[in-house]
Short mmCIF file of C-alpha atoms and ligand atoms in Angstrom, two decimals:
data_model
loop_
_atom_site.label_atom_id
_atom_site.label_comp_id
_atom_site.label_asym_id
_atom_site.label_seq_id
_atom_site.Cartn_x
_atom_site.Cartn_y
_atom_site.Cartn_z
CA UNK A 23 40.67 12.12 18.12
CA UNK A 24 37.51 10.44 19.61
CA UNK A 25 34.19 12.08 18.23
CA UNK A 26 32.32 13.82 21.19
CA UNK A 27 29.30 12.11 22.05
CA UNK A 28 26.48 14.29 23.48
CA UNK A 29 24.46 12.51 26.02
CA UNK A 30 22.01 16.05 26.26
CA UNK A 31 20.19 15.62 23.41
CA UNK A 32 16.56 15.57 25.36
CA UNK A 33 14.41 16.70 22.09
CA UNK A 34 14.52 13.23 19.05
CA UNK A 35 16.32 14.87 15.97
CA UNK A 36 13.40 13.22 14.24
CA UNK A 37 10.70 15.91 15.48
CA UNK A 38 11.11 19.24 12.75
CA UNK A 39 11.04 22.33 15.23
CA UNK A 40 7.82 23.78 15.36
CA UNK A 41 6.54 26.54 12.87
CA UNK A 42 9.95 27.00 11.68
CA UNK A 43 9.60 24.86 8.60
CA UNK A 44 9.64 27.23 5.51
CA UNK A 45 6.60 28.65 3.97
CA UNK A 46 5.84 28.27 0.46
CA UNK A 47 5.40 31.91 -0.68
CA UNK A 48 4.24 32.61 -4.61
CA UNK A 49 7.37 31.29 -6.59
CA UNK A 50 10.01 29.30 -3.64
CA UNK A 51 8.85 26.10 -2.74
CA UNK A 52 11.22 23.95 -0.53
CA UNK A 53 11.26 20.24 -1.72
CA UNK A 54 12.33 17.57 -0.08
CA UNK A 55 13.17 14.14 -1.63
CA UNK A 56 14.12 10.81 -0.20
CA UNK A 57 17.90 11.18 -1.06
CA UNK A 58 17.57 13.75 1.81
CA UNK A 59 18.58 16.36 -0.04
CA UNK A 60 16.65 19.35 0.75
CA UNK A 61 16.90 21.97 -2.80
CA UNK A 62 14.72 24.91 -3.33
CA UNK A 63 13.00 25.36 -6.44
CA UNK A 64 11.13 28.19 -8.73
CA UNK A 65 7.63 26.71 -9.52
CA UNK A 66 5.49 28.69 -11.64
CA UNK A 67 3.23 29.31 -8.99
CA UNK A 68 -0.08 30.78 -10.20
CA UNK A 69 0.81 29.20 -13.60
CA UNK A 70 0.77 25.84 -11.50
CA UNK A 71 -2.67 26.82 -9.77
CA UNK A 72 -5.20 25.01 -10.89
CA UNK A 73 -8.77 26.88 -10.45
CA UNK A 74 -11.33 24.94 -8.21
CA UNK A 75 -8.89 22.17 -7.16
CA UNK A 76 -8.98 21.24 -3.61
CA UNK A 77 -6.49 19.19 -1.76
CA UNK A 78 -7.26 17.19 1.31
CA UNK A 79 -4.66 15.44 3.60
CA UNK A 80 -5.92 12.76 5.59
CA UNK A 81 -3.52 12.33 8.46
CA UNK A 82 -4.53 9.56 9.86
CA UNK A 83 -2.62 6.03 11.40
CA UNK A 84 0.39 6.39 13.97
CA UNK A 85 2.70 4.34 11.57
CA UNK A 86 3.54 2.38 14.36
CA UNK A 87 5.88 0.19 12.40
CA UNK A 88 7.86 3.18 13.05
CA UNK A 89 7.94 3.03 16.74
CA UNK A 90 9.91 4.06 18.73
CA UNK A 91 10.27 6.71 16.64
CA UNK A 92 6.80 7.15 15.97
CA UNK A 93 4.84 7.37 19.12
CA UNK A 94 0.98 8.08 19.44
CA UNK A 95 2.03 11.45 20.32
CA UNK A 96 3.92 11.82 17.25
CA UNK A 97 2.90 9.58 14.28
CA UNK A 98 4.67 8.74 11.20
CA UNK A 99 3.29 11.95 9.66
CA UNK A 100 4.51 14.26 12.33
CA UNK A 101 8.01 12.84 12.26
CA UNK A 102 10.99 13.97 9.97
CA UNK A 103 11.72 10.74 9.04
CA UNK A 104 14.87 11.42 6.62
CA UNK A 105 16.14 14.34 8.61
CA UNK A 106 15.70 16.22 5.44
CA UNK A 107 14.26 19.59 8.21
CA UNK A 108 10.70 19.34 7.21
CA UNK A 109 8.19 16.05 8.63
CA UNK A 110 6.49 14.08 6.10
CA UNK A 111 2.87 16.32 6.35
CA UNK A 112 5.35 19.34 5.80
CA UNK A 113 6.99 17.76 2.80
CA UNK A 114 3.31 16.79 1.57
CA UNK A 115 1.82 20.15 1.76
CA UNK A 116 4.67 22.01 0.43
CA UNK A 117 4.79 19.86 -2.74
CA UNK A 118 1.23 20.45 -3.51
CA UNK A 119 0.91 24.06 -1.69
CA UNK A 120 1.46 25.20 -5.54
CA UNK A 121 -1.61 23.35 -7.28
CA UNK A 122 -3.81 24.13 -5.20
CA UNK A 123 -2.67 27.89 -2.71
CA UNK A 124 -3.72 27.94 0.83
CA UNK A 125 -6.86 28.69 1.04
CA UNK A 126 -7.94 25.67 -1.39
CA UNK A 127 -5.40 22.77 1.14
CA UNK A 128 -7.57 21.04 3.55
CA UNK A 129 -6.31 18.17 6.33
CA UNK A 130 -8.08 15.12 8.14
CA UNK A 131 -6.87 14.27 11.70
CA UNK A 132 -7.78 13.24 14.87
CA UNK A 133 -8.23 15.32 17.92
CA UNK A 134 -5.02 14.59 19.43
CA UNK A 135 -2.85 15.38 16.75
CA UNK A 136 -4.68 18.90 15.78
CA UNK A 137 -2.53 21.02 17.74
CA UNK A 138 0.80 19.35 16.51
CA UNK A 139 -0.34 19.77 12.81
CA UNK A 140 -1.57 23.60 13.06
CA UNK A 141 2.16 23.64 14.85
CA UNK A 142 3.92 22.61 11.63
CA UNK A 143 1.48 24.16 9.04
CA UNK A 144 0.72 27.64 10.33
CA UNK A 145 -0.55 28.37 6.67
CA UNK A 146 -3.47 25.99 7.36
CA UNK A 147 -6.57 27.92 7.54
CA UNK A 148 -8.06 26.31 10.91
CA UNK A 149 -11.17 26.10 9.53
CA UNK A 150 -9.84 23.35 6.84
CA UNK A 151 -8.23 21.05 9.48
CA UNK A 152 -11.23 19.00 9.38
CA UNK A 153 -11.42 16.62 12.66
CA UNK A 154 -12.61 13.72 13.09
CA UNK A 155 -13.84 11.96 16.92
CA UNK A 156 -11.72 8.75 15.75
CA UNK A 157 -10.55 7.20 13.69
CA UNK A 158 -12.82 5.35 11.15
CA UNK A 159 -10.63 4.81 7.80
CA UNK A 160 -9.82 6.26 5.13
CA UNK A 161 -13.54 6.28 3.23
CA UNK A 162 -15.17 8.15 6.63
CA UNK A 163 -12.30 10.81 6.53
CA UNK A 164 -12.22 11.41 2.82
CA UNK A 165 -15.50 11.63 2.98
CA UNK A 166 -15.95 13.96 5.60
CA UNK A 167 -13.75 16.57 3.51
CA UNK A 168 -15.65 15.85 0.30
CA UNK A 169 -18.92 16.50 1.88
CA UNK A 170 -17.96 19.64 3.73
CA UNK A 171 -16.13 20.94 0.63
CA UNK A 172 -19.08 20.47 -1.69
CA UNK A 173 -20.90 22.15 0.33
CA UNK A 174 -19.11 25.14 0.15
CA UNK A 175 -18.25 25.03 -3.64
CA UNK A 176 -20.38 22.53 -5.79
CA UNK A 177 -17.73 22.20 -8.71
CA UNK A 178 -14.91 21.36 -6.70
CA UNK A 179 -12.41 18.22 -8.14
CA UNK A 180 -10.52 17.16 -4.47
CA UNK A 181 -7.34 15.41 -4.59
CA UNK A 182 -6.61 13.14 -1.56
CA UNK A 183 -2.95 12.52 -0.60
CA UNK A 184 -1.46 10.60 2.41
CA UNK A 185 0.03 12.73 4.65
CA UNK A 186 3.10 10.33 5.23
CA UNK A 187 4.63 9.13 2.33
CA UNK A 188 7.60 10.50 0.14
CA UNK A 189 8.11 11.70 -3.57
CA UNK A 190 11.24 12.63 -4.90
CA UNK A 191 11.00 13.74 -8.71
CA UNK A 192 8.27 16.75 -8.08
CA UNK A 193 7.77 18.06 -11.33
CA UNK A 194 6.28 14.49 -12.47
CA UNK A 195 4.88 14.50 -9.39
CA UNK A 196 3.04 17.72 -10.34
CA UNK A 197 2.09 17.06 -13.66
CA UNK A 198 0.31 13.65 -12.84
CA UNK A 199 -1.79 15.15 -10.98
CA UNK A 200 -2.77 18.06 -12.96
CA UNK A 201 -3.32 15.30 -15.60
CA UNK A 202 -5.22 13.31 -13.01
CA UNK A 203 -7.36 16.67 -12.58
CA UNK A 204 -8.26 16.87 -16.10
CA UNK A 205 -9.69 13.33 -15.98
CA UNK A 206 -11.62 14.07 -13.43
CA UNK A 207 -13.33 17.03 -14.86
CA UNK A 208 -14.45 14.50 -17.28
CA UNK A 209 -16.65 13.06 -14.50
CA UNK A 210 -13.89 9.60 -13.79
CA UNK A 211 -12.64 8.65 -10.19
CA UNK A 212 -8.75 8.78 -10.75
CA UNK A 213 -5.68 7.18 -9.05
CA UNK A 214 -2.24 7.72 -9.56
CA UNK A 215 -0.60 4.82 -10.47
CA UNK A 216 3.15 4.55 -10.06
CA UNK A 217 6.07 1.83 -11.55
CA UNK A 218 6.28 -0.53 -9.37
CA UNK A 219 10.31 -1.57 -8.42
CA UNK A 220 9.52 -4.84 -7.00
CA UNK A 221 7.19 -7.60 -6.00
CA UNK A 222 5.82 -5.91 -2.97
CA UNK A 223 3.34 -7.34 -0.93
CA UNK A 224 1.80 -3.92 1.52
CA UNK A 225 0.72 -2.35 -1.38
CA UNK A 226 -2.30 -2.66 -3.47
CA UNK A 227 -1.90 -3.07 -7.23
CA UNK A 228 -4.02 -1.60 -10.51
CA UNK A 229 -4.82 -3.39 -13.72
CA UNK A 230 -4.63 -0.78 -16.62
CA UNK A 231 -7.56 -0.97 -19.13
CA UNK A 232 -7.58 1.28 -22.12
CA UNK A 233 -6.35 4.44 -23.46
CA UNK A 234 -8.98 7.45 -22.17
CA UNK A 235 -7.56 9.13 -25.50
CA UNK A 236 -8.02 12.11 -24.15
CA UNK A 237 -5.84 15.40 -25.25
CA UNK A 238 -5.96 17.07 -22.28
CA UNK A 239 -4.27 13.60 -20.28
CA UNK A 240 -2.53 11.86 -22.87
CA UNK A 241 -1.33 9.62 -20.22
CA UNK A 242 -5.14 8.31 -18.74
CA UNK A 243 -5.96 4.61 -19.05
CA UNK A 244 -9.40 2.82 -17.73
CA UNK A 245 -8.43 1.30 -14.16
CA UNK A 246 -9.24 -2.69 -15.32
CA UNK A 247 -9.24 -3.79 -11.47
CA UNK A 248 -7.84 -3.26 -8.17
CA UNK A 249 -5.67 -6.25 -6.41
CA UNK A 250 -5.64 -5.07 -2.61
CA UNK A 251 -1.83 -6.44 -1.21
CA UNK A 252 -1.50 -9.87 -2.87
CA UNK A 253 1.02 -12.37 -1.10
CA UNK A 254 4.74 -12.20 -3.23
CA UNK A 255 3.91 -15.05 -5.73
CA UNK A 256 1.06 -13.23 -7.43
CA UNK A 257 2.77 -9.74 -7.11
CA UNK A 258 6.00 -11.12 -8.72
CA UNK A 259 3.11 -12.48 -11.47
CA UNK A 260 1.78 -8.99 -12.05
CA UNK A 261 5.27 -7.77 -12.47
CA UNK A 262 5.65 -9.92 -15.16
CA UNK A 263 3.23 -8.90 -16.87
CA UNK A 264 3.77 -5.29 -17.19
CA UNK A 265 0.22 -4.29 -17.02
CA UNK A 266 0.16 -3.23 -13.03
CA UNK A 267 1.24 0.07 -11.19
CA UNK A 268 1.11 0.11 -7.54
CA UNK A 269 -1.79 2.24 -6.00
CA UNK A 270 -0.33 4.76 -4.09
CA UNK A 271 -3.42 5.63 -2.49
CA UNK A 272 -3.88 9.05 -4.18
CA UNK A 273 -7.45 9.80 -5.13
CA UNK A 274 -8.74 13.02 -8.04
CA UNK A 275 -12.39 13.40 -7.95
CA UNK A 276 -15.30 15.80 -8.36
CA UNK A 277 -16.65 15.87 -4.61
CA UNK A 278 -20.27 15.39 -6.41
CA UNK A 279 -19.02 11.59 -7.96
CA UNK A 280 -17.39 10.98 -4.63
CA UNK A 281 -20.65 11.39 -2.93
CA UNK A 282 -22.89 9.90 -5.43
CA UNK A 283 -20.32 6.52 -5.52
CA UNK A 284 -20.96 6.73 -1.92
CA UNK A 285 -24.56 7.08 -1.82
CA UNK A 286 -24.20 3.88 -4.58
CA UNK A 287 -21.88 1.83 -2.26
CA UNK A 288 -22.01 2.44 1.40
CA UNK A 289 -25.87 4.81 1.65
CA UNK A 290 -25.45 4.70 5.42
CA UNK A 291 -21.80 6.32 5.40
CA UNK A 292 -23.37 8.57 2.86
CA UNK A 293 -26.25 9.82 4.43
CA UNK A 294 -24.24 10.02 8.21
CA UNK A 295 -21.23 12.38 6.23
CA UNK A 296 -23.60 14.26 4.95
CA UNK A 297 -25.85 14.89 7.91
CA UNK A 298 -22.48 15.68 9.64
CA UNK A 299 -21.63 18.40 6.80
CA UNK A 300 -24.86 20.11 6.65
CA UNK A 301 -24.23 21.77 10.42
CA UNK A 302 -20.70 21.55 10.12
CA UNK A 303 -19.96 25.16 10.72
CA UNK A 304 -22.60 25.77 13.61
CA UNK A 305 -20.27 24.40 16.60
CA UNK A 306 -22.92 23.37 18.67
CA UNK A 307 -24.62 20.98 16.12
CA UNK A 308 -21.31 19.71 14.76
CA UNK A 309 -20.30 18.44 17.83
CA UNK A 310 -23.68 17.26 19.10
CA UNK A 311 -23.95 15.09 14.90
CA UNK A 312 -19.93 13.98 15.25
CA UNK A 313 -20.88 12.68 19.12
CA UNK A 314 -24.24 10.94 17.50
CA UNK A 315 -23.17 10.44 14.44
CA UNK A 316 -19.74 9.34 14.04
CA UNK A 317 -19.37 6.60 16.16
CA UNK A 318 -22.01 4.97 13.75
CA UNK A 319 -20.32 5.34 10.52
CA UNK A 320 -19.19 2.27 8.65
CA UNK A 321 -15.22 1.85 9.45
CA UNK A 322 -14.26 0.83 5.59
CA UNK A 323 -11.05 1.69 3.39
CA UNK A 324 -12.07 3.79 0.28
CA UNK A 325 -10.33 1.39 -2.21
CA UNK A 326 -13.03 -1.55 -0.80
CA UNK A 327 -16.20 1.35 -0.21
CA UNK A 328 -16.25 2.87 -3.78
CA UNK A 329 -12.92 2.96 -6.18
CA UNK A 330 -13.42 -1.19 -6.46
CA UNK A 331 -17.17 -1.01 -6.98
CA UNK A 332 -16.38 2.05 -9.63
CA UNK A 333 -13.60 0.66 -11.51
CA UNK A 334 -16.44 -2.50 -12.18
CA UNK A 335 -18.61 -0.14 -13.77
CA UNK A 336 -15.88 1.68 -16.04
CA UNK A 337 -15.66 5.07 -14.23
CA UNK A 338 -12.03 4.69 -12.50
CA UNK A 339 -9.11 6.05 -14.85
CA UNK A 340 -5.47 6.00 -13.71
CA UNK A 341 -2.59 7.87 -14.71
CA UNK A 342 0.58 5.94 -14.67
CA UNK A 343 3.63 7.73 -13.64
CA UNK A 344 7.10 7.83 -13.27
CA UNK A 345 8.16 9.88 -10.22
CA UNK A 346 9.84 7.75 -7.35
CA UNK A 347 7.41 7.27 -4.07
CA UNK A 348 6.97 5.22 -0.88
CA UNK A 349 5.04 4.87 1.98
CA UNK A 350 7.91 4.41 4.41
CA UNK A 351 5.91 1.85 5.72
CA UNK A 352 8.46 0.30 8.23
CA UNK A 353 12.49 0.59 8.61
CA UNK A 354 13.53 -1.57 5.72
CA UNK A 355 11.82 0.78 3.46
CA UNK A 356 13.65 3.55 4.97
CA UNK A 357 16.77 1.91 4.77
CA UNK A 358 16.18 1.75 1.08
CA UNK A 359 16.27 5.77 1.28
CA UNK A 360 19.63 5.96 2.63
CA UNK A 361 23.13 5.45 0.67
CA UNK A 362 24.68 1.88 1.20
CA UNK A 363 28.09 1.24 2.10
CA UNK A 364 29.85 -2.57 1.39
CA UNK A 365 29.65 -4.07 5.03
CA UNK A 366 28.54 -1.31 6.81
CA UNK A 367 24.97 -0.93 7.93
CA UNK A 368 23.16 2.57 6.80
CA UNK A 369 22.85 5.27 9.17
CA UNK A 370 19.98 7.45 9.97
CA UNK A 371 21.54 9.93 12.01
CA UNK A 372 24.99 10.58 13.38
CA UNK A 373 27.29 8.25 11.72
CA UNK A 374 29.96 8.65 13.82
CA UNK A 375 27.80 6.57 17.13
CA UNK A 376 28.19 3.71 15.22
CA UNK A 377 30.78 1.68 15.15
CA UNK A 378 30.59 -1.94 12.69
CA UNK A 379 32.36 -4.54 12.05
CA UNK A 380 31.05 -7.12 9.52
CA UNK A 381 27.38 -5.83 9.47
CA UNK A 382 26.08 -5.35 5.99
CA UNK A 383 22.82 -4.30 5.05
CA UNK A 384 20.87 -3.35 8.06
CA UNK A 385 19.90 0.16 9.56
CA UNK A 386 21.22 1.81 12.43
CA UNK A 387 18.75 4.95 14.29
CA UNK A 388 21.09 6.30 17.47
CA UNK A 389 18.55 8.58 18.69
CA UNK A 390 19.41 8.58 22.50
CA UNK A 391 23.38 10.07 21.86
CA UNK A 392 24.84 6.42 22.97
CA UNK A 393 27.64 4.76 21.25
CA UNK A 394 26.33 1.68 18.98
CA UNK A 395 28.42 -0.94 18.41
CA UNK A 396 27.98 -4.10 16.09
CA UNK A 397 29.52 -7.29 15.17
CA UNK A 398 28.40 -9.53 12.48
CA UNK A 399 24.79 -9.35 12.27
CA UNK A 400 23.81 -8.68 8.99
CA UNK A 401 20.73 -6.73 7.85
CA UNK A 402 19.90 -6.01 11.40
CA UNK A 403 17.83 -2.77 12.35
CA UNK A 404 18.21 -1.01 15.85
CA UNK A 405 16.46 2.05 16.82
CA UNK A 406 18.42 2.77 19.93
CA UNK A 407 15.23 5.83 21.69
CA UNK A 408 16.47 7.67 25.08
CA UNK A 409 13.82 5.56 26.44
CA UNK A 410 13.32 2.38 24.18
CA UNK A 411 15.72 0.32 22.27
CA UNK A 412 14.25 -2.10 19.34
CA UNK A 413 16.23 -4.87 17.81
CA UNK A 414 15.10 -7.08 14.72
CA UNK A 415 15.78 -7.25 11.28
CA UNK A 416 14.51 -5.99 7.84
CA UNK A 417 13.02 -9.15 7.15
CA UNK A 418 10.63 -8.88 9.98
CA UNK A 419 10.71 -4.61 10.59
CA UNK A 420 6.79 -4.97 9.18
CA UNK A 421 6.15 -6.88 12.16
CA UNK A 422 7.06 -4.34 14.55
CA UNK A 423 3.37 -2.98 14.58
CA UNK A 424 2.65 -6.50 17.10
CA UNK A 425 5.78 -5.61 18.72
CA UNK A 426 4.18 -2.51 20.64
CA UNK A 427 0.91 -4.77 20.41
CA UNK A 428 2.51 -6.99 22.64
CA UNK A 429 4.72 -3.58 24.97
CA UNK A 430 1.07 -2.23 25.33
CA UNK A 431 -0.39 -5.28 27.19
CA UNK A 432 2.86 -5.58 28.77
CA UNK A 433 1.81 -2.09 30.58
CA UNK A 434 4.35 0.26 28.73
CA UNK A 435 1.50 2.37 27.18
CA UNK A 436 3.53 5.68 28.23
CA UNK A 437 6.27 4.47 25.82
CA UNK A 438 3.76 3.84 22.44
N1 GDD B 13 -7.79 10.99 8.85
C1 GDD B 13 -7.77 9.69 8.68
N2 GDD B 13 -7.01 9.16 7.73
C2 GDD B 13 -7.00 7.83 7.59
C3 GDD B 13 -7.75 6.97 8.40
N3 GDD B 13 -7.52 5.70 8.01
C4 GDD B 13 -6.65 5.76 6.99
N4 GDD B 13 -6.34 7.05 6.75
C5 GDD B 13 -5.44 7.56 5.74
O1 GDD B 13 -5.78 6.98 4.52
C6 GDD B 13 -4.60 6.64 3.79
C7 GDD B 13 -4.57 5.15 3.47
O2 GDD B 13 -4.78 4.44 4.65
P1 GDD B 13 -3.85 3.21 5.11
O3 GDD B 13 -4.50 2.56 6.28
O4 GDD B 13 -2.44 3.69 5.29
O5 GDD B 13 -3.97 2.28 3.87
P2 GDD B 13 -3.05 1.08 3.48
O6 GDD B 13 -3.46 -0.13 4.24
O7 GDD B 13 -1.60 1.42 3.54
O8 GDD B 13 -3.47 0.84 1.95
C8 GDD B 13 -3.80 1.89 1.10
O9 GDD B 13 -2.67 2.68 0.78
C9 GDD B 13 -1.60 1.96 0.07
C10 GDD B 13 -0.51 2.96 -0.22
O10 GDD B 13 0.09 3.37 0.94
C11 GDD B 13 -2.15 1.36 -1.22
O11 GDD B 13 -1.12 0.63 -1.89
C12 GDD B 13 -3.32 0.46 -0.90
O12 GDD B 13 -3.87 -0.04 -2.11
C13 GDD B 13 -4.39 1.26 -0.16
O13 GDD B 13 -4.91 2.28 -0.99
C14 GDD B 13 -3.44 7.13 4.67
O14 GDD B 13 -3.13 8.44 4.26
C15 GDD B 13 -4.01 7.16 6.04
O15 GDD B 13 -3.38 8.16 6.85
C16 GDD B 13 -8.56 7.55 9.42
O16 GDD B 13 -9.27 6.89 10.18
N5 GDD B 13 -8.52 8.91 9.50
#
């Protein structure tokens, strides 16, 4: 019998339906993992809770490496990348819903992408979707939270998490971070530092320095140094040595040392942030300061603005950990999420609209409902869009991002 191939399909399988994702209530917390296995779990909940911790999202990048699944429309963070039935900002605020409840869970985004993320999280208080004229990196938008959050509550310890990448192994997950709280209470900057698998190159790496020794994080070393994305030779070096972790780009603070590193490091992104946060909830001056204000700030990542600087002086700690993560940067990585079969590529979607012969090692996206056929072309990727097709490999699937580069000044704009 030939499968039935539905041509109808007008909505991408990729885009979770809209306030349908479930809601984290006191003890059930949906968890999704990269093996897209979707399990529900008892958490402790209020056990779990940690008093005066704040979490803030920032969703920010259209992870067009990604494209043409990803679209401006719908970035990375938007998208349920692993048809797993929740997106990736979903996933993220469900796994730390428990640490820190609702009220305390704060996001970052643009102006074009509020309305899609109040869609998916109708939990999120409106007033914590914190947004931002444009975008200006990650130091501006972390900032923005810290300031506005310290304002309300001057103990708070923040927590900054991407809103697109993927964890599987939760309850590490969880307690790294409550470790990574403790640290901070002690007045330290801290990153999460996780194993690295191989010699990437897109990620940036951490030196461990000493045992903190402390009780309540027996796991806490001194950060040594940061190494922003070294080319493969070095990163295969710092393998080797067993002294690195990947940086993850997960950041536990006080919001009063985030601001004072920042009055230290970059004054004028200090002082504009916190001009911005002192009328933030009078409507009128907020948008009058983000109008004058914003487009001024200092566009700088907060590894370079203040964690660098920081770990210098000796107040960066890291807590290395063991839970599995990635920032599904581009479609090899996801490849590397789905089960391989001997000379067959993977799948991400209905297996049965593709069809292989001799094709090992690639991945295969039928999006549009078409039949995909392929002969002999190993590690090949093809995202086959009702309205774009892309062909290239894994070895080049980071270069994608000049790929719609070079569709937008062909005039396809509609498509990115
Ligand atoms: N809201 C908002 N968020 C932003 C902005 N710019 C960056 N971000 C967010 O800040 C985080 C890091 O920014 P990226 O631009 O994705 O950083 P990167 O080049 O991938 O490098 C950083 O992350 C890696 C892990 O993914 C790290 O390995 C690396 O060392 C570094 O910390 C992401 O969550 C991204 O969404 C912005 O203008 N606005």
């Amino acid at each position: 019998m030939s499968p039935s191939i539905g041509r109808e399909r007008a909505r991408s399988p990729f885009l979770p339906r809209r306030s349908t994702a479930p809601q984290a209530g006191p003890t059930q917390v949906l968890i999704t993992s990269p093996s897209r296995e979707v399990t529900t779990h008892s958490f402790p909940f209020p056990d779990r809770e940690i008093p005066g911790f704040y979490v803030v999202i920032p969703a920010g990048g259209a992870g067009t490496r990604l494209w043409p699944l990803s679209r401006e429309n719908h970035p990375k963070f938007l998208l349920d990348v692993n048809l797993c039935g929740n997106s990736l900002l979903q996933s993220t605020w469900e796994r730390l819903l428990p640490l820190a409840g609702p009220s305390r869970m704060t996001v970052v985004a643009g102006p074009a992408h509020s309305e899609g993320i109040l869609g998916q999280l109708p939990n999120l208080d409106s007033s914590n979707l914190f947004t931002e004229p444009g975008p200006k990196d990650s130091m501006a938008a972390i900032g923005l939270a810290a300031a506005i959050l310290l304002r309300r509550d001057p103990e708070a310890v923040i927590g900054s998490f991407a809103a697109d990448h993927m964890i599987s192994g939760e309850d590490a997950f969880l307690g790294a971070v409550t470790e990574a709280v403790e640290v901070a209470k002690e007045g330290y900057l801290v990153t999460i530092g996780i194993a690295p698998s191989h010699p990437a190159t897109g990620f940036g790496y951490i030196r461990l320095g000493d045992k903190l020794g402390l009780k309540s994080a027996p796991h806490s070393r001194l950060v040594s140094s940061f190494k922003e994305k070294p080319d493969a030779h070095t990163a295969a070096k710092y393998l080797a040595t067993g002294q690195y972790r990947w940086n993850a780009g997960m950041f536990v603070t006080k919001a009063s040392l985030l601001m004072e590193l920042m009055k230290e490091n970059c004054p004028d992104l200090y002082e504009g942030l916190m001009n911005i946060s002192a009328v933030w909830d009078d409507e009128a001056a907020r948008k009058t300061a983000l109008e004058e204000v914003w487009p001024t700030l200092e566009k700088i990542p907060i590894d370079n603005a203040v964690a660098e600087p920081a770990a210098a002086q000796g107040k960066v700690a890291v807590i290395p950990s063991t839970f599995g993560w990635d920032d599904v940067g581009d479609f090899s990585s996801l490849a590397e999420m789905l089960p391989a079969e001997s000379n067959k590529p993977r799948v991400l979607g209905d297996q049965r609209l593709v069809v292989s012969e001799q094709t090992a090692g690639g991945i295969v996206v039928p999006v549009s409902g078409r039949l995909i056929t392929c002969l002999g072309v190993d590690d090949i990727v093809i995202v086959d869009a009702p309205d774009a097709l892309m062909v290239t490999t894994r070895a080049r699937s980071q270069e994608v991002k000049s790929l719609v580069k070079k569709c937008r000044e062909a005039g396809w704009k509609n498509l990115l």
